[in-house]
């Protein structure tokens, strides 16, 4: 069996799993597939309508993505399908390209081409091993983005839940249209009852009886109520009979003018889909002892999207909730998804009228409860308590989605994440180190104000690479440390955190060294990494910086200084008022100064005994 597995092409992870399939898994996979189908059908229909598409397209999409992932997917139990987080992005991309009044056929064609584009982008990214792209959205900005998305979905579904429609765009417009509709008495009491009861039932069952398929129970009760009470005659919209059979392979026809807007939307959808997929794959791989293969996941997601796009489907992603259902039901392999896809096809061929009397407010209830699961209010509160800067990043991403829209919101989220990385590199933490009696090594004087120093020596640590954006800040900080009534003889740079020096920074170092030399101060380096040292030599900085001023350790540099000067350790002198603040290119912010004060007030960290200086930001 092992030999057979080796002969299976590596591009087909699903077939690798099949080659090692165990007979005892079959019953569990079949049962899990049946259970999973009860969730796939109502959610697929609901998320299709969330994307502004006919409900039937959600079932087409579910079938094709499940089959494609079963062949190409590396995860044994990860479940793909229509997703609540992608629905608004699909609608925001497709609906503006459709003329007023709506053309469902054109909408389906545009959504299918969008799936093909998302699939191609994701597939090529996987082949090129660009899995790191999924990390472009940091967790705080993703929390803010998802909170904004949850609010957008909730507000957008409320009119449907209440039994009427609005034509407004954007969150503010939708809120206004909702209020106006309620003021005009457009709400349908029967629809309100069905939708409200559906939400309550799903939330209660999920909380009290998590193993019960809450969505299925709600859908069945809603269909029964619609049939018994004839809700269609009371103003409640019904899904109606679904088209019989399965669509043929179709290449969607679109206009050339549609390509640009669709491609922009596809980039955002691909990014969110990848981030969601890697996150879910990592979570379930940890629980099942599997290894996460990010690039294979990207190829599989790309293939699944392209398969859906060729059969009137729309973009898909992984689903944590559906994967959890499959796992709880005993799923062992992707055969679970194949069983689910087969049952959906059988339903479309043999029982297309099964959901004829399903109320539209019930589908809205499915989407609303899904939107509530997207929101992470506790995570937002945790950010506020743990790190204010990342809390405000999260709020900015939230406002980007809420005020600008879903697609601009993802651009805001990515932009904020990248800017935050740049900000940290631009203004890295820097401090002065001293010797703490009883502790090995050299430590941050902000955390240890009692630290001793050597007269004539300043040990400065700069926690980041030196490059064009922060080189001036580094030079200004070193220059500041040499000013005063008793300027140091040496400024020793504890350079272990300095991972790079670019040409701009090299020029600044050369000018700084010349400036310090004129004042009788030497610039000295310790613990400089070999690759960085080689760059400094390539930049020919040793023409100005004495080659003898590079030491392998701080201890060696301190010993050399004491040997040359005879200096002895003494209690630290009072630090200048602005010396303990994190510095921007010139001045410290009040927030950073407060953080420095808090750090100084904290007890010494546990790792101090190991000789490592506490990090701060």
Coordinates of C-alpha atoms in Angstrom, one line a residue:
X1 CA 0.0 0.0 0.0
X2 CA 2.9 2.4 0.8
X3 CA 4.3 1.8 -2.7
X4 CA 1.0 2.6 -4.3
X5 CA 0.8 5.8 -2.3
X6 CA 4.2 6.9 -3.6
X7 CA 3.1 6.4 -7.2
X8 CA 0.2 8.8 -6.8
X9 CA 1.1 12.2 -8.2
X10 CA 2.0 14.7 -5.5
X11 CA -0.4 17.2 -7.1
X12 CA -3.3 15.0 -6.1
X13 CA -3.2 14.8 -2.3
X14 CA -6.8 13.5 -2.2
X15 CA -5.8 10.4 -4.2
X16 CA -2.9 9.9 -1.9
X17 CA -5.4 9.6 1.0
X18 CA -7.6 7.3 -1.0
X19 CA -4.6 4.9 -1.6
X20 CA -4.3 4.5 2.1
X21 CA -8.1 4.4 2.9
X22 CA -9.2 2.0 5.7
X23 CA -12.3 -0.1 5.5
X24 CA -13.4 0.9 9.0
X25 CA -13.6 4.6 8.0
X26 CA -16.3 4.0 5.4
X27 CA -19.4 4.0 7.7
X28 CA -18.2 7.0 9.6
X29 CA -17.5 9.0 6.4
X30 CA -21.0 8.1 5.0
X31 CA -22.8 9.1 8.2
X32 CA -20.8 12.3 8.5
X33 CA -21.6 13.1 4.8
X34 CA -25.4 12.7 5.5
X35 CA -25.1 15.0 8.6
X36 CA -23.0 17.5 6.7
X37 CA -25.6 17.7 3.8
X38 CA -28.3 18.9 6.2
X39 CA -26.1 22.0 6.8
X40 CA -24.8 22.4 3.3
X41 CA -28.2 22.8 1.6
X42 CA -29.7 25.6 3.6
X43 CA -26.4 27.4 4.1
X44 CA -25.6 27.1 0.4
X45 CA -28.9 28.6 -0.6
X46 CA -28.7 31.3 2.0
X47 CA -25.2 32.4 1.2
X48 CA -26.0 32.5 -2.6
X49 CA -28.8 35.0 -1.9
X50 CA -26.4 36.9 0.4
X51 CA -24.2 37.2 -2.7
X52 CA -27.1 38.5 -4.7
X53 CA -27.5 35.3 -6.7
X54 CA -30.3 32.7 -7.1
X55 CA -30.5 30.2 -4.3
X56 CA -29.9 27.3 -6.6
X57 CA -26.4 28.5 -7.5
X58 CA -25.3 27.9 -3.9
X59 CA -26.1 24.2 -4.3
X60 CA -24.2 24.0 -7.7
X61 CA -21.2 25.7 -6.0
X62 CA -21.3 23.3 -3.0
X63 CA -21.2 20.2 -5.2
X64 CA -18.3 21.2 -7.4
X65 CA -16.1 22.6 -4.7
X66 CA -16.5 19.5 -2.5
X67 CA -15.6 17.2 -5.4
X68 CA -12.6 19.3 -6.5
X69 CA -11.2 19.6 -3.0
X70 CA -11.7 15.8 -2.4
X71 CA -9.1 15.3 -5.2
X72 CA -6.8 18.2 -4.7
X73 CA -7.2 19.0 -1.0
X74 CA -4.4 18.0 1.4
X75 CA -6.6 18.2 4.5
X76 CA -8.5 15.1 5.5
X77 CA -11.6 16.8 6.8
X78 CA -11.6 20.5 5.8
X79 CA -15.0 21.4 4.2
X80 CA -15.3 24.0 1.5
X81 CA -18.4 25.8 0.3
X82 CA -20.2 29.2 0.0
X83 CA -19.1 31.4 2.8
X84 CA -20.8 34.2 4.7
X85 CA -17.6 36.3 4.7
X86 CA -17.3 36.1 0.9
X87 CA -21.0 36.8 0.1
X88 CA -20.9 40.6 0.6
X89 CA -17.6 40.8 -1.4
X90 CA -19.2 38.9 -4.3
X91 CA -22.3 41.1 -4.2
X92 CA -20.1 44.3 -4.0
X93 CA -18.2 43.1 -7.1
X94 CA -21.1 41.7 -9.2
X95 CA -24.1 43.9 -8.5
X96 CA -22.7 47.2 -9.6
X97 CA -22.1 45.7 -13.1
X98 CA -25.7 44.8 -13.5
X99 CA -28.2 47.3 -14.7
X100 CA -31.0 48.4 -12.5
X101 CA -33.8 45.8 -12.2
X102 CA -31.3 43.0 -12.1
X103 CA -30.6 40.2 -14.6
X104 CA -30.1 36.9 -12.7
X105 CA -28.5 35.3 -15.8
X106 CA -25.9 38.0 -16.1
X107 CA -25.3 38.0 -12.4
X108 CA -24.6 34.3 -12.4
X109 CA -22.2 34.7 -15.4
X110 CA -20.3 37.5 -13.6
X111 CA -20.1 35.5 -10.4
X112 CA -18.9 32.4 -12.3
X113 CA -16.1 34.4 -14.0
X114 CA -15.3 35.9 -10.6
X115 CA -14.8 32.3 -9.3
X116 CA -12.6 31.5 -12.2
X117 CA -10.4 34.5 -11.6
X118 CA -10.2 33.8 -7.8
X119 CA -9.3 30.2 -8.7
X120 CA -6.6 31.2 -11.1
X121 CA -5.1 33.7 -8.7
X122 CA -5.1 31.3 -5.9
X123 CA -3.8 28.4 -8.0
X124 CA -0.9 30.4 -9.4
X125 CA -0.1 31.7 -5.9
X126 CA 0.1 28.1 -4.7
X127 CA 2.3 27.0 -7.6
X128 CA 4.6 30.0 -7.0
X129 CA 4.7 29.1 -3.3
X130 CA 3.3 32.5 -2.2
X131 CA 1.5 31.1 0.9
X132 CA 2.9 34.1 2.9
X133 CA 0.4 36.3 1.1
X134 CA -2.2 35.1 3.5
X135 CA -0.3 36.9 6.3
X136 CA -0.8 40.3 4.7
X137 CA -3.8 40.8 7.1
X138 CA -2.8 40.9 10.8
X139 CA -5.1 39.5 13.4
X140 CA -6.2 42.9 14.8
X141 CA -7.1 44.2 11.4
X142 CA -8.8 40.9 10.5
X143 CA -10.9 41.2 13.7
X144 CA -11.9 44.7 12.8
X145 CA -12.6 43.7 9.2
X146 CA -14.8 40.8 10.3
X147 CA -16.6 43.0 12.8
X148 CA -17.4 45.4 10.1
X149 CA -18.5 42.6 7.8
X150 CA -20.7 41.2 10.4
X151 CA -22.5 44.5 10.9
X152 CA -22.8 45.0 7.1
X153 CA -24.4 41.5 6.7
X154 CA -26.7 42.0 9.7
X155 CA -28.0 45.4 8.4
X156 CA -28.3 44.1 4.9
X157 CA -30.4 41.1 5.9
X158 CA -32.8 42.8 8.3
X159 CA -35.2 44.0 5.5
X160 CA -35.4 40.5 4.2
X161 CA -35.9 39.2 7.7
X162 CA -38.8 41.7 8.1
X163 CA -40.4 40.9 4.8
X164 CA -39.5 43.8 2.5
X165 CA -36.7 45.0 0.1
X166 CA -34.5 48.0 -0.1
X167 CA -32.4 49.3 -3.0
X168 CA -29.9 51.3 -0.8
X169 CA -26.1 50.9 -1.1
X170 CA -23.6 51.1 1.7
X171 CA -24.1 50.6 5.4
X172 CA -25.3 54.2 6.1
X173 CA -27.8 54.0 3.1
X174 CA -29.1 50.6 4.2
X175 CA -29.7 51.8 7.7
X176 CA -31.6 54.8 6.4
X177 CA -33.7 52.6 4.0
X178 CA -34.4 50.2 6.9
X179 CA -35.6 52.9 9.2
X180 CA -37.7 54.4 6.4
X181 CA -39.2 51.0 5.5
X182 CA -40.2 50.5 9.1
X183 CA -41.6 54.0 9.3
X184 CA -43.7 53.3 6.2
X185 CA -45.1 50.1 7.7
X186 CA -43.5 47.8 5.1
X187 CA -42.7 45.1 7.7
X188 CA -44.7 41.9 7.3
X189 CA -45.7 40.5 10.7
X190 CA -45.6 36.9 9.6
X191 CA -42.2 37.4 8.1
X192 CA -41.0 39.0 11.3
X193 CA -42.3 36.1 13.3
X194 CA -40.6 33.5 11.1
X195 CA -37.3 35.3 10.9
X196 CA -37.2 36.2 14.6
X197 CA -38.2 32.7 15.7
X198 CA -35.6 31.2 13.4
X199 CA -32.8 33.3 14.9
X200 CA -33.8 32.5 18.4
X201 CA -34.2 28.8 17.6
X202 CA -30.7 28.5 16.0
X203 CA -29.0 30.4 18.8
X204 CA -30.7 28.4 21.5
X205 CA -30.0 25.0 20.0
X206 CA -26.4 25.9 19.2
X207 CA -25.9 26.9 22.8
X208 CA -27.8 24.2 24.6
X209 CA -27.7 21.3 22.2
X210 CA -24.5 21.8 20.1
X211 CA -24.7 18.3 18.6
X212 CA -28.2 18.9 17.1
X213 CA -28.2 20.4 13.6
X214 CA -29.8 23.7 14.6
X215 CA -30.0 25.1 11.0
X216 CA -31.7 22.0 9.7
X217 CA -34.2 21.9 12.6
X218 CA -35.1 25.6 12.0
X219 CA -35.5 25.0 8.2
X220 CA -37.7 22.0 8.6
X221 CA -39.9 23.8 11.1
X222 CA -40.1 26.9 8.9
X223 CA -41.2 24.8 5.9
X224 CA -43.8 23.1 8.0
X225 CA -45.1 26.4 9.3
X226 CA -45.2 27.8 5.7
X227 CA -47.2 24.8 4.5
X228 CA -49.6 24.5 7.4
X229 CA -50.3 28.3 7.8
X230 CA -50.1 29.2 4.1
X231 CA -47.6 31.9 4.9
X232 CA -47.2 32.7 1.2
X233 CA -50.6 34.3 1.3
X234 CA -49.7 36.3 4.3
X235 CA -46.9 38.2 2.5
X236 CA -44.0 35.9 3.3
X237 CA -41.6 35.2 0.4
X238 CA -40.9 31.6 -0.4
X239 CA -37.9 30.0 -2.2
X240 CA -40.1 28.2 -4.7
X241 CA -39.3 25.1 -6.7
X242 CA -35.6 24.7 -7.6
X243 CA -34.6 24.0 -11.2
X244 CA -34.4 20.2 -11.8
X245 CA -31.0 18.6 -12.6
X246 CA -27.5 19.9 -12.8
X247 CA -26.1 22.6 -15.2
X248 CA -23.7 21.6 -18.0
X249 CA -20.1 22.8 -18.1
X250 CA -20.3 26.4 -19.2
X251 CA -17.7 29.1 -19.9
X252 CA -19.3 32.3 -18.5
X253 CA -19.8 35.0 -21.0
X254 CA -19.0 38.6 -19.9
X255 CA -18.0 41.9 -21.4
X256 CA -14.5 43.2 -21.7
X257 CA -15.5 46.1 -19.6
X258 CA -16.3 43.7 -16.8
X259 CA -12.8 42.3 -16.6
X260 CA -11.1 45.1 -14.6
X261 CA -13.8 45.4 -11.8
X262 CA -14.0 41.6 -11.5
X263 CA -10.2 41.2 -11.3
X264 CA -10.0 43.8 -8.5
X265 CA -12.8 42.0 -6.6
X266 CA -11.1 38.7 -7.2
X267 CA -7.9 39.9 -5.6
X268 CA -9.7 40.8 -2.4
X269 CA -11.7 37.6 -2.3
X270 CA -8.7 35.5 -2.9
X271 CA -6.8 37.2 -0.1
X272 CA -9.7 36.7 2.4
X273 CA -10.3 33.1 1.2
X274 CA -6.6 32.3 1.6
X275 CA -6.4 33.8 5.1
X276 CA -9.5 31.9 6.1
X277 CA -8.3 28.7 4.6
X278 CA -4.8 28.7 6.2
X279 CA -6.4 29.7 9.6
X280 CA -8.9 26.8 9.5
X281 CA -6.5 24.3 8.1
X282 CA -4.0 25.2 10.9
X283 CA -6.7 24.9 13.6
X284 CA -7.9 21.5 12.5
X285 CA -4.5 20.1 11.6
X286 CA -3.4 20.8 15.1
X287 CA -6.3 18.8 16.5
X288 CA -5.9 15.9 14.1
X289 CA -2.1 15.8 14.2
X290 CA -1.7 16.7 10.5
X291 CA 0.8 19.0 8.9
X292 CA -0.4 22.2 7.3
X293 CA 0.6 22.4 3.6
X294 CA -0.1 26.0 2.8
X295 CA 0.8 25.9 -0.9
X296 CA -1.1 22.7 -1.5
X297 CA -4.1 24.3 0.2
X298 CA -3.8 27.3 -2.2
X299 CA -3.7 25.0 -5.2
X300 CA -6.7 23.0 -3.9
X301 CA -8.8 26.2 -3.2
X302 CA -7.9 27.5 -6.6
X303 CA -9.0 24.3 -8.3
X304 CA -12.3 24.2 -6.3
X305 CA -13.1 27.8 -7.3
X306 CA -12.4 27.1 -11.0
X307 CA -14.5 24.0 -10.9
X308 CA -17.4 26.0 -9.3
X309 CA -17.0 28.7 -11.9
X310 CA -17.4 26.3 -14.8
X311 CA -20.8 25.1 -13.5
X312 CA -22.6 28.3 -12.6
X313 CA -21.0 28.6 -9.2
X314 CA -19.3 31.5 -7.3
X315 CA -16.2 31.9 -5.2
X316 CA -15.8 29.7 -2.2
X317 CA -13.7 29.3 0.9
X318 CA -13.3 26.9 3.8
X319 CA -15.9 26.8 6.6
X320 CA -14.9 26.3 10.2
X321 CA -18.5 25.6 11.3
X322 CA -19.2 23.0 8.6
X323 CA -15.7 21.4 9.2
X324 CA -16.5 21.2 12.9
X325 CA -19.9 19.5 12.1
X326 CA -18.1 17.0 9.9
X327 CA -15.5 16.3 12.6
X328 CA -18.1 15.9 15.3
X329 CA -20.1 13.5 13.0
X330 CA -17.0 11.3 12.7
X331 CA -15.5 12.3 9.4
X332 CA -12.2 10.6 8.6
X333 CA -11.5 11.7 5.0
X334 CA -12.8 13.8 2.1
X335 CA -15.2 11.0 1.3
X336 CA -17.5 12.9 3.6
X337 CA -17.6 15.8 1.2
X338 CA -18.1 13.4 -1.8
X339 CA -21.1 11.9 0.0
X340 CA -22.5 15.4 0.7
X341 CA -22.1 16.4 -3.0
X342 CA -23.8 13.2 -4.2
X343 CA -26.8 13.7 -1.9
X344 CA -27.2 17.3 -3.2
X345 CA -27.2 16.1 -6.8
X346 CA -29.7 13.4 -6.0
X347 CA -31.9 16.0 -4.4
X348 CA -31.7 18.3 -7.4
X349 CA -32.5 15.4 -9.8
X350 CA -35.2 13.6 -7.8
X351 CA -36.6 16.2 -5.3
X352 CA -36.2 19.7 -6.7
X353 CA -39.4 20.8 -4.9
X354 CA -38.2 19.8 -1.5
X355 CA -37.6 23.4 -0.4
X356 CA -40.5 24.9 -2.3
X357 CA -42.1 26.3 0.9
X358 CA -38.9 27.4 2.6
X359 CA -39.6 31.1 3.7
X360 CA -37.1 33.7 2.7
X361 CA -36.9 35.1 6.2
X362 CA -35.7 31.7 7.4
X363 CA -32.8 31.9 5.0
X364 CA -32.2 35.4 6.3
X365 CA -32.1 34.0 9.8
X366 CA -29.4 31.5 8.7
X367 CA -27.3 34.4 7.4
X368 CA -27.9 36.6 10.4
X369 CA -26.7 33.9 12.8
X370 CA -23.7 33.3 10.6
X371 CA -22.9 37.0 10.7
X372 CA -23.0 37.0 14.5
X373 CA -20.4 34.2 14.5
X374 CA -18.1 36.4 12.4
X375 CA -18.0 39.2 15.0
X376 CA -15.3 39.0 17.7
X377 CA -16.2 41.5 20.3
X378 CA -14.3 39.8 23.0
X379 CA -11.2 39.9 20.8
X380 CA -11.7 43.6 20.3
X381 CA -12.0 44.1 24.1
X382 CA -8.8 42.0 24.6
X383 CA -6.9 44.3 22.2
X384 CA -8.0 47.3 24.2
X385 CA -6.6 45.9 27.4
X386 CA -3.5 44.4 25.8
X387 CA -2.3 46.9 23.2
X388 CA -4.1 50.1 22.4
X389 CA -2.3 50.6 19.1
X390 CA -3.6 47.4 17.7
X391 CA -7.1 48.1 19.1
X392 CA -7.2 51.3 17.1
X393 CA -6.0 49.4 14.0
X394 CA -8.9 47.1 14.5
X395 CA -11.3 50.0 14.8
X396 CA -9.9 51.6 11.7
X397 CA -10.4 48.4 9.7
X398 CA -14.0 48.2 11.1
X399 CA -14.7 51.7 10.0
X400 CA -13.2 51.0 6.6
X401 CA -15.7 48.3 6.0
X402 CA -18.7 50.0 7.6
X403 CA -18.2 53.4 5.9
X404 CA -16.4 52.7 2.6
X405 CA -17.8 49.3 1.8
X406 CA -16.6 45.6 1.8
X407 CA -14.1 45.7 -1.0
X408 CA -12.5 49.1 0.0
X409 CA -12.6 47.7 3.5
X410 CA -10.3 44.8 2.7
X411 CA -7.9 47.2 1.0
X412 CA -8.0 49.3 4.2
X413 CA -7.3 46.2 6.3
X414 CA -4.3 45.1 4.2
X415 CA -3.0 48.7 4.0
X416 CA -3.2 49.1 7.7
X417 CA -1.4 45.8 8.3
X418 CA 1.4 46.8 6.0
X419 CA 1.7 50.3 7.5
X420 CA 1.8 48.8 11.0
X421 CA 4.7 46.6 10.0
X422 CA 6.5 49.6 8.5
X423 CA 5.7 51.7 11.6
X424 CA 7.4 49.2 13.9
X425 CA 10.4 49.1 11.7
X426 CA 10.5 52.9 11.4
X427 CA 10.2 53.5 15.1
X428 CA 11.8 50.4 16.7
X429 CA 12.2 50.2 20.4
X430 CA 15.6 51.5 21.6
X431 CA 17.1 51.9 25.1
X432 CA 20.2 52.2 27.2
X433 CA 21.5 49.1 29.0
X434 CA 23.2 48.8 32.3
X435 CA 24.5 46.1 34.8
X436 CA 22.1 44.9 37.4
X437 CA 23.8 43.4 40.6
X438 CA 22.9 39.8 40.9
X439 CA 21.7 39.4 37.3
X440 CA 23.8 38.0 34.5
X441 CA 24.1 40.1 31.4
X442 CA 23.0 43.7 30.6
X443 CA 19.5 45.0 31.1
X444 CA 17.1 47.8 30.1
X445 CA 17.4 50.7 32.5
X446 CA 13.7 51.4 32.0
X447 CA 12.9 48.1 33.7
X448 CA 15.9 48.3 36.1
X449 CA 16.4 52.0 37.0
X450 CA 18.9 50.8 39.7
X451 CA 21.2 49.4 37.0
X452 CA 24.8 50.5 37.2
X453 CA 26.9 52.1 34.4
X454 CA 30.5 52.7 33.6
X455 CA 31.5 56.4 33.5
X456 CA 32.3 57.3 29.9
X457 CA 30.4 54.4 28.4
X458 CA 26.8 54.4 27.0
X459 CA 25.5 51.0 25.9
X460 CA 22.7 51.6 23.4
X461 CA 20.4 48.9 22.0
X462 CA 18.4 49.5 18.8
X463 CA 15.8 46.8 18.2
X464 CA 15.4 46.7 14.5
X465 CA 17.2 46.7 11.1
X466 CA 18.8 50.0 10.1
X467 CA 17.3 51.2 6.8
X468 CA 16.4 54.4 5.0
X469 CA 13.3 55.1 7.1
X470 CA 14.8 54.9 10.6
X471 CA 18.5 55.6 9.9
X472 CA 18.0 59.3 10.7
X473 CA 16.2 58.4 13.9
X474 CA 19.0 56.2 15.0
X475 CA 21.6 58.9 14.3
X476 CA 19.6 61.5 16.2
X477 CA 19.2 59.2 19.2
X478 CA 22.9 58.4 19.4
X479 CA 23.8 62.1 19.0
X480 CA 21.4 62.9 21.9
X481 CA 23.1 60.3 24.1
X482 CA 26.4 62.1 23.6
X483 CA 25.2 65.5 24.6
X484 CA 25.5 66.8 28.1
X485 CA 28.1 68.1 30.6
X486 CA 30.0 64.8 30.6
X487 CA 29.9 63.2 27.1
X488 CA 30.8 59.5 26.9
X489 CA 34.1 58.3 25.5
X490 CA 32.4 55.3 23.8
X491 CA 28.9 54.8 22.5
X492 CA 28.6 51.0 22.4
X493 CA 25.8 49.7 20.1
X494 CA 24.4 46.4 21.3
X495 CA 23.8 45.3 17.7
X496 CA 22.4 41.8 18.1
X497 CA 18.8 43.0 17.1
X498 CA 20.2 44.9 14.0
X499 CA 19.4 42.4 11.3
X500 CA 20.3 44.6 8.3
X501 CA 22.0 47.8 7.2
X502 CA 21.0 49.3 3.9
X503 CA 23.1 51.9 1.9
X504 CA 21.2 54.9 3.2
X505 CA 21.8 53.7 6.8
X506 CA 25.5 53.1 5.9
X507 CA 25.9 56.7 4.8
X508 CA 24.3 57.9 8.0
X509 CA 26.6 55.7 10.1
X510 CA 29.6 57.1 8.3
X511 CA 28.6 60.7 8.9
X512 CA 27.7 59.9 12.5
X513 CA 31.1 58.3 13.1
X514 CA 32.9 61.3 11.7
X515 CA 30.8 63.7 13.7
X516 CA 31.4 61.8 16.9
X517 CA 35.1 61.4 16.2
X518 CA 35.4 65.2 15.9
X519 CA 34.0 65.4 19.5
X520 CA 36.3 62.7 20.8
X521 CA 33.6 60.0 21.0
X522 CA 34.0 56.5 19.4
X523 CA 31.2 54.5 17.9
X524 CA 31.6 50.9 18.9
X525 CA 29.6 47.8 17.9
X526 CA 29.1 44.5 19.8
X527 CA 27.3 41.3 18.7
X528 CA 26.9 42.4 15.1
X529 CA 25.7 39.5 13.0
X530 CA 28.1 38.1 10.4
X531 CA 26.0 38.9 7.4
X532 CA 25.5 42.5 8.6
X533 CA 29.2 42.8 9.4
X534 CA 30.0 41.7 5.8
X535 CA 27.7 44.4 4.5
X536 CA 29.4 47.0 6.5
X537 CA 32.8 45.9 5.1
X538 CA 31.3 45.9 1.6
X539 CA 30.1 49.5 2.2
X540 CA 33.7 50.3 3.2
X541 CA 32.6 51.8 6.5
X542 CA 35.7 50.5 8.2
X543 CA 37.5 53.4 6.6
X544 CA 36.0 55.6 9.3
X545 CA 34.9 53.1 11.9
X546 CA 37.9 51.6 13.6
X547 CA 38.0 47.8 12.8
X548 CA 39.1 47.3 16.4
X549 CA 35.7 48.7 17.5
X550 CA 33.8 45.6 16.6
X551 CA 33.4 43.1 19.4
X552 CA 31.8 39.6 19.5
X553 CA 29.9 40.3 22.8
X554 CA 28.9 43.2 25.0
X555 CA 31.0 41.7 27.7
X556 CA 34.1 41.7 25.6
X557 CA 33.5 45.3 24.6
X558 CA 33.0 46.3 28.3
X559 CA 36.1 44.5 29.3
X560 CA 38.1 46.3 26.6
X561 CA 36.7 49.7 27.7
X562 CA 37.5 49.1 31.4
X563 CA 41.0 47.9 30.5
X564 CA 41.7 51.1 28.5
X565 CA 40.1 53.6 30.9
X566 CA 40.2 51.9 34.3
X567 CA 36.5 52.8 34.8
X568 CA 34.5 51.0 37.5
X569 CA 30.8 50.4 37.9
X570 CA 28.7 53.0 39.6
X571 CA 25.1 53.7 40.3
X572 CA 23.2 55.1 37.3
X573 CA 23.0 58.9 37.1
X574 CA 19.5 60.5 36.8
X575 CA 18.3 59.9 33.3
X576 CA 17.3 63.0 31.2
X577 CA 13.6 63.5 31.2
X578 CA 13.1 62.4 27.5
X579 CA 15.6 59.6 27.6
X580 CA 13.2 56.9 28.6
X581 CA 10.6 57.5 25.9
X582 CA 10.3 55.6 22.7
X583 CA 11.3 58.0 20.0
X584 CA 9.9 58.7 16.6
X585 CA 12.4 60.4 14.2
X586 CA 12.7 63.3 16.7
X587 CA 10.2 63.4 19.6
X588 CA 8.5 60.8 21.7
X589 CA 4.7 60.4 21.8
X590 CA 2.8 60.7 25.1
X591 CA 1.6 57.2 24.7
X592 CA 5.1 55.8 24.3
X593 CA 6.3 57.8 27.3
X594 CA 3.4 56.4 29.4
X595 CA 4.3 52.9 28.2
X596 CA 7.9 53.4 29.2
X597 CA 6.8 54.6 32.7
X598 CA 4.6 51.6 33.1
X599 CA 7.5 49.3 32.0
X600 CA 9.8 50.9 34.6
X601 CA 7.1 50.3 37.3
X602 CA 6.7 46.7 36.5
X603 CA 8.7 44.0 38.4
X604 CA 11.7 42.5 36.6
X605 CA 10.6 39.9 34.0
X606 CA 11.2 36.3 34.7
X607 CA 13.6 35.9 31.8
X608 CA 16.0 38.5 33.2
X609 CA 18.0 35.9 35.0
X610 CA 18.8 34.3 31.6
X611 CA 20.8 37.4 30.7
X612 CA 18.3 38.8 28.1
X613 CA 17.2 42.3 28.1
X614 CA 13.4 42.8 28.3
X615 CA 11.9 43.8 25.0
X616 CA 9.4 46.7 24.8
X617 CA 7.5 48.4 22.1

